[in-house]
Short mmCIF file of C-alpha atoms and ligand atoms in Angstrom, two decimals:
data_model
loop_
_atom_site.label_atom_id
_atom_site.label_comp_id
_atom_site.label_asym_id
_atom_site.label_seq_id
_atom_site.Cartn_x
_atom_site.Cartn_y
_atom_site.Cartn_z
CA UNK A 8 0.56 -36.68 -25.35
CA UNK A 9 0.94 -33.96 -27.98
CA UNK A 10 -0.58 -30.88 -28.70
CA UNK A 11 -2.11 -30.21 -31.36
CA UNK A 12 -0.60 -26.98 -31.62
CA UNK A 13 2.19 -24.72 -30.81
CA UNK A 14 1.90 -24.15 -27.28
CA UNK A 15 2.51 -20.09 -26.12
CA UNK A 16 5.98 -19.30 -24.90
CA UNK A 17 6.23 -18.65 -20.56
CA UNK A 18 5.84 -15.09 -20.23
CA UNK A 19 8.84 -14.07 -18.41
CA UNK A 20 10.88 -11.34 -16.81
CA UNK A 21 14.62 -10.93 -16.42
CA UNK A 22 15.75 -11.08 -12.54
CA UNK A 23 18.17 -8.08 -12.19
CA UNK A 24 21.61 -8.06 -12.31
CA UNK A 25 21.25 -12.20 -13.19
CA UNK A 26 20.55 -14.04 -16.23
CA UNK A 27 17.88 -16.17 -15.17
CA UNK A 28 14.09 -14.98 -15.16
CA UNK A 29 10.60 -14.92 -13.58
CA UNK A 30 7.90 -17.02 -15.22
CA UNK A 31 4.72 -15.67 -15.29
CA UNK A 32 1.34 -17.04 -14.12
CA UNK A 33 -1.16 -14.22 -13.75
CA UNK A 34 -0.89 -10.65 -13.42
CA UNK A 35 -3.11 -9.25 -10.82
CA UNK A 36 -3.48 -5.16 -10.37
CA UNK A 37 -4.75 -2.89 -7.35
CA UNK A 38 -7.37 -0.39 -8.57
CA UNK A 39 -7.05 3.23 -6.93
CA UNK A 40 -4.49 2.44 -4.22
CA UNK A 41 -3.01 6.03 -3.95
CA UNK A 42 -5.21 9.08 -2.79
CA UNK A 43 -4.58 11.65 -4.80
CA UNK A 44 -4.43 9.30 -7.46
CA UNK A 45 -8.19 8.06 -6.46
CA UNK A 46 -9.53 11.74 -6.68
CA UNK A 47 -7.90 12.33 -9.89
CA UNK A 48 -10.05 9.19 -11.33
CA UNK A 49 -13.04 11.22 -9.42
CA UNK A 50 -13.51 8.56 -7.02
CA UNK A 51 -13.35 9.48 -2.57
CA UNK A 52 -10.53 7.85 -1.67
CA UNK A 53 -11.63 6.75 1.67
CA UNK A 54 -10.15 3.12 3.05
CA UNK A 55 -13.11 1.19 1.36
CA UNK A 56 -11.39 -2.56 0.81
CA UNK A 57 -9.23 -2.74 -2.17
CA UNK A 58 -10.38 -4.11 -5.73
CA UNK A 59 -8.52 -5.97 -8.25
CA UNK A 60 -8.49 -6.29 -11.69
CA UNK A 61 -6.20 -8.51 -14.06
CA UNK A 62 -4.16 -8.40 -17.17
CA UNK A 63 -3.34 -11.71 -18.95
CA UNK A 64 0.07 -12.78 -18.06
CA UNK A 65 1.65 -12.39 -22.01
CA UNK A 66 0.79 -8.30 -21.72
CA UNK A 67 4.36 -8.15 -20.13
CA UNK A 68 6.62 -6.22 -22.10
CA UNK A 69 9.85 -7.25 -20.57
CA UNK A 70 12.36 -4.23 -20.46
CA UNK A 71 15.14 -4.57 -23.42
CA UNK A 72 18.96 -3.67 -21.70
CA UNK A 73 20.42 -0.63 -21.92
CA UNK A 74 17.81 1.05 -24.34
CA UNK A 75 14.05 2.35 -24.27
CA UNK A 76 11.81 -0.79 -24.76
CA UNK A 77 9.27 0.22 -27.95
CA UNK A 78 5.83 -0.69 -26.73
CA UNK A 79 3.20 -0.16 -29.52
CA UNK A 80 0.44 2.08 -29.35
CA UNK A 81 -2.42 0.18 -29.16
CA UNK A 82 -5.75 0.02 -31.22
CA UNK A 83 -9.18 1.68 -30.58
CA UNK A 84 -7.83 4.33 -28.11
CA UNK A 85 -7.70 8.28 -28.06
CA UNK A 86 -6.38 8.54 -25.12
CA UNK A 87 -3.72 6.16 -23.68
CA UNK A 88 -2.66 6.67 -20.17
CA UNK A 89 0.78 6.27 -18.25
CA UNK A 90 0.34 4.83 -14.91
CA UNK A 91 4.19 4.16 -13.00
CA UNK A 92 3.40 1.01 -10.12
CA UNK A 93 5.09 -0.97 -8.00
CA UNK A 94 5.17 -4.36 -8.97
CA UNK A 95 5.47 -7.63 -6.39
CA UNK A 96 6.62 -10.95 -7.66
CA UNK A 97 4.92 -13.79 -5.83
CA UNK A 98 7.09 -16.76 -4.83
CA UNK A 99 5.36 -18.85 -2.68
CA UNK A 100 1.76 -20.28 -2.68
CA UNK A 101 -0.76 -19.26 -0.34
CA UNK A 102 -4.52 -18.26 0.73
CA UNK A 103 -5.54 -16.41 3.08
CA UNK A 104 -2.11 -15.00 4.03
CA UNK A 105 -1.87 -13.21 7.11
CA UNK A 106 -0.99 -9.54 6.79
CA UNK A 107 2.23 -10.20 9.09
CA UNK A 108 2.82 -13.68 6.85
CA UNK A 109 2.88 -11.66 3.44
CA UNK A 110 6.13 -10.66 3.02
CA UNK A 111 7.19 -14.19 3.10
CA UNK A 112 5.84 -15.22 -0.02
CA UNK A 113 7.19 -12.19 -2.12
CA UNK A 114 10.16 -13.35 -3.75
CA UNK A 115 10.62 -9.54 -5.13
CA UNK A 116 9.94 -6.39 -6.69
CA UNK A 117 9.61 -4.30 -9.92
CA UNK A 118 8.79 -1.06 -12.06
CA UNK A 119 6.27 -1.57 -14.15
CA UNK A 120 3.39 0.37 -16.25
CA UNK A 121 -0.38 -0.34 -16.14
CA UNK A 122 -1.15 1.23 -19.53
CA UNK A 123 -4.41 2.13 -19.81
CA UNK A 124 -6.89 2.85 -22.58
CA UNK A 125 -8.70 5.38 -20.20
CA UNK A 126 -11.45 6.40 -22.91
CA UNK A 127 -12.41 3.32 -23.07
CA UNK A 128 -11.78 1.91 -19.35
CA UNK A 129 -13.84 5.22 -18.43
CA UNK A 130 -16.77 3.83 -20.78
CA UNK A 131 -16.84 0.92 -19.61
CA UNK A 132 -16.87 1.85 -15.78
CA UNK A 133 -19.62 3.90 -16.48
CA UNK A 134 -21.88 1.78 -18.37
CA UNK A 135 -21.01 -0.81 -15.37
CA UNK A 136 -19.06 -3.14 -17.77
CA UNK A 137 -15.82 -5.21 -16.84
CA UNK A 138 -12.17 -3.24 -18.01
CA UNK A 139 -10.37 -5.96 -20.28
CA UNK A 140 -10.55 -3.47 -23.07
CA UNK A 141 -9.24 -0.67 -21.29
CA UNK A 142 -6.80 -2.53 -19.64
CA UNK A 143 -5.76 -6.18 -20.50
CA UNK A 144 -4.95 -5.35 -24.07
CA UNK A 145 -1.76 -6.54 -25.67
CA UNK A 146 1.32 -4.47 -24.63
CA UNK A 147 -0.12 -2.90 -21.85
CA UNK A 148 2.28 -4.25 -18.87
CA UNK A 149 5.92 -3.13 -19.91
CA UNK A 150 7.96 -4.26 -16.88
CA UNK A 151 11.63 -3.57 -15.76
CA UNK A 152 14.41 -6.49 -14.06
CA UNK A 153 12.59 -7.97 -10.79
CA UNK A 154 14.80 -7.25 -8.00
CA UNK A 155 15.30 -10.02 -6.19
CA UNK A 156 13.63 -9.55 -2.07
CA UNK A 157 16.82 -10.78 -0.74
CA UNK A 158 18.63 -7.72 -2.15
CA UNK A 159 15.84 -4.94 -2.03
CA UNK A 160 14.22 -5.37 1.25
CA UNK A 161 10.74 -5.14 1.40
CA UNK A 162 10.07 -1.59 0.82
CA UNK A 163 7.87 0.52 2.69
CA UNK A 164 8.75 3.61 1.47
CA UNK A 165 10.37 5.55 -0.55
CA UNK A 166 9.83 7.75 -4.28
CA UNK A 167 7.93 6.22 -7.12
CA UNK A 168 8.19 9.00 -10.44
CA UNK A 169 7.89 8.51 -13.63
CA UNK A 170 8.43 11.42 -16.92
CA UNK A 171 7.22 12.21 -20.29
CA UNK A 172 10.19 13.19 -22.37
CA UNK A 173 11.75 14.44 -19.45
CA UNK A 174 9.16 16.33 -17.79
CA UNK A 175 8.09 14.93 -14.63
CA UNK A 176 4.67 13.60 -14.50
CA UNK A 177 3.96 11.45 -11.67
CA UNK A 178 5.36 11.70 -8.63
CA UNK A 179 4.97 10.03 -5.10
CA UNK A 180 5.74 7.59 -2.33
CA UNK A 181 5.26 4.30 -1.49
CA UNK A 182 4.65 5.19 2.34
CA UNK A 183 1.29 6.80 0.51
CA UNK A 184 0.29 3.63 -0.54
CA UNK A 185 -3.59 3.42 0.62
CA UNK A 186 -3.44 -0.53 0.75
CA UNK A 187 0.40 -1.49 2.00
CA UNK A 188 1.48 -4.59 0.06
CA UNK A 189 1.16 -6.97 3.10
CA UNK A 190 -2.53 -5.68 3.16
CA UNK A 191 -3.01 -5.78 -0.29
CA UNK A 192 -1.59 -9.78 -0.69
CA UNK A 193 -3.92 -10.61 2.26
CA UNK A 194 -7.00 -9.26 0.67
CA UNK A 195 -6.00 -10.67 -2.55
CA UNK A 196 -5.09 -14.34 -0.92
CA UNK A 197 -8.78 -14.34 0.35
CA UNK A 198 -10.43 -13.97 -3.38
CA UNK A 199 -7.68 -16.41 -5.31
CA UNK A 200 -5.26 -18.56 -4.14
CA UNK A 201 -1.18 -16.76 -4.99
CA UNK A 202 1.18 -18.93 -6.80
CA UNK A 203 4.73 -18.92 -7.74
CA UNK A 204 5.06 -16.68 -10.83
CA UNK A 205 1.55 -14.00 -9.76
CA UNK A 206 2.45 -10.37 -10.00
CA UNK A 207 0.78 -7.56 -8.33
CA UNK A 208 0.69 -3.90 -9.95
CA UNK A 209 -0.30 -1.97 -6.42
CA UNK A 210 -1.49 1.50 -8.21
CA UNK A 211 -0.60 4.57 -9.12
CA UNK A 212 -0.08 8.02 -7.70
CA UNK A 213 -1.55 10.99 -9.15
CA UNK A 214 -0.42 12.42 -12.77
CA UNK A 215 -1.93 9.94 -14.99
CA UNK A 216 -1.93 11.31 -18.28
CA UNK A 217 -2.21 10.92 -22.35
CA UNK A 218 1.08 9.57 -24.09
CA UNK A 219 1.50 9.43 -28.00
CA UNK A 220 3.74 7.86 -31.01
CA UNK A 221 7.35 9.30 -30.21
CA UNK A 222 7.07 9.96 -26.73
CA UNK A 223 9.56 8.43 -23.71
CA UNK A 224 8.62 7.43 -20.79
CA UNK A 225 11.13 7.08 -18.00
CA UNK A 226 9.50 5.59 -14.04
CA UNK A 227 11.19 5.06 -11.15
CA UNK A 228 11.07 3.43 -7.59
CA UNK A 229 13.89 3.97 -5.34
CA UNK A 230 15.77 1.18 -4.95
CA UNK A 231 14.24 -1.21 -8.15
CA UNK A 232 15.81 1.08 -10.63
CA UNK A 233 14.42 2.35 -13.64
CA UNK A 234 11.71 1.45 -16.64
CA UNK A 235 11.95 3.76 -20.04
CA UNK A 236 9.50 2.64 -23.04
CA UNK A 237 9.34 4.48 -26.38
CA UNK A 238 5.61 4.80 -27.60
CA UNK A 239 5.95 3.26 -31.68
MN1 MN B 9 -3.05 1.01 -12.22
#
């Protein structure tokens, strides 16, 4: 059997501190999963179940070494958003994954960005319209070295921050997390079945807010390291 054409390269991200890397399969991301972040979006962040949305799997921007990664600023936008996340690497299949099960089948974790065209995500929300165009455009997941379980833990805790040029624009903790990871994989598991290769962005905290051409971002987790991206 051949194809009859090219088919795409395996989106992948380097595994830190190795040479090998993390294929791909879907990227799946938790809507409004920090408070403050949830009122900033003028939503009442009471513990109504999680939603998802999902970027396609080639929006990874895979962080360059030892440099700012340049992620383009996309088309059709006004207003493109920073949001800092943790990201979870799945490693093992599974549905319906018990809450106390989940942290078996995360093989480890990340920084990563949901960028956001929030004009038009904010558009389409309120004309009751599904997100792709606001967020599963091209570019729009740059994502640092996943760091491996077995080294990190499974963190419960601890700062997620990310600046603008220095300034500090987002800042706060992973113990705020409205839906904890295990919760958020068993939710998930019940709507799609996880495979080797899924990653889950689990939301942002507060401080979303408008980057442009020029501009460095810089976001955090402890523990995972760091993410910078220059905006070209
Ligand atoms: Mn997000």
């Amino acid at each position: 059997m051949s194809y009859v054409i090219s088919p795409a390269p395996i989106p992948a991200v380097p595994v830190a501190g190795s040479t090998d890397s993390f294929p791909v399969r879907r990227i799946y991301c938790v809507g409004r999963n920090y408070a403050a972040h949830a009122r900033e979006m003028g939503s009442d962040p009471d513990r109504e179940p999680p939603f998802f949305f999902c970027k396609p799997a080639d929006a990874i921007v895979p962080a360059t070494q030892g440099s700012a990664t340049d992620v383009a600023y996309p088309p059709e936008t006004a207003n493109y958003h920073h949001e800092v996340e943790l990201v979870v690497a799945i490693g093992k299949r599974g549905r319906n994954i018990a809450g106390s099960e989940a942290c078996s089948h995360v093989w480890g974790y990340a920084v990563g960005f949901d960028m956001t065209r929030r004009d038009l995500q904010f558009a389409l929300r309120d004309k009751g319209r599904p997100w792709e165009l606001g967020k599963a455009f091209d570019q729009s997941a740059p994502i640092a070295p996943i760091v491996p379980a077995s080294r990190s833990g499974h963190p419960t805790a601890g700062k997620i921050w990310l600046t603008v040029n220095g300034k500090l624009k987002q800042q706060g903790d992973l113990s705020d997390l409205i839906w904890s990871v295990p919760e958020t994989i068993a939710h998930l598991s019940t709507y799609f079945e996880l495979l080797p290769g899924d990653l889950i962005f689990t939301g942002t905290p507060e401080g979303v807010g408008p980057v442009v051409r020029g501009d460095l971002l810089a976001g955090g987790i402890d523990g995972l390291g760091e993410l910078s991206i220059r905006i070209v």
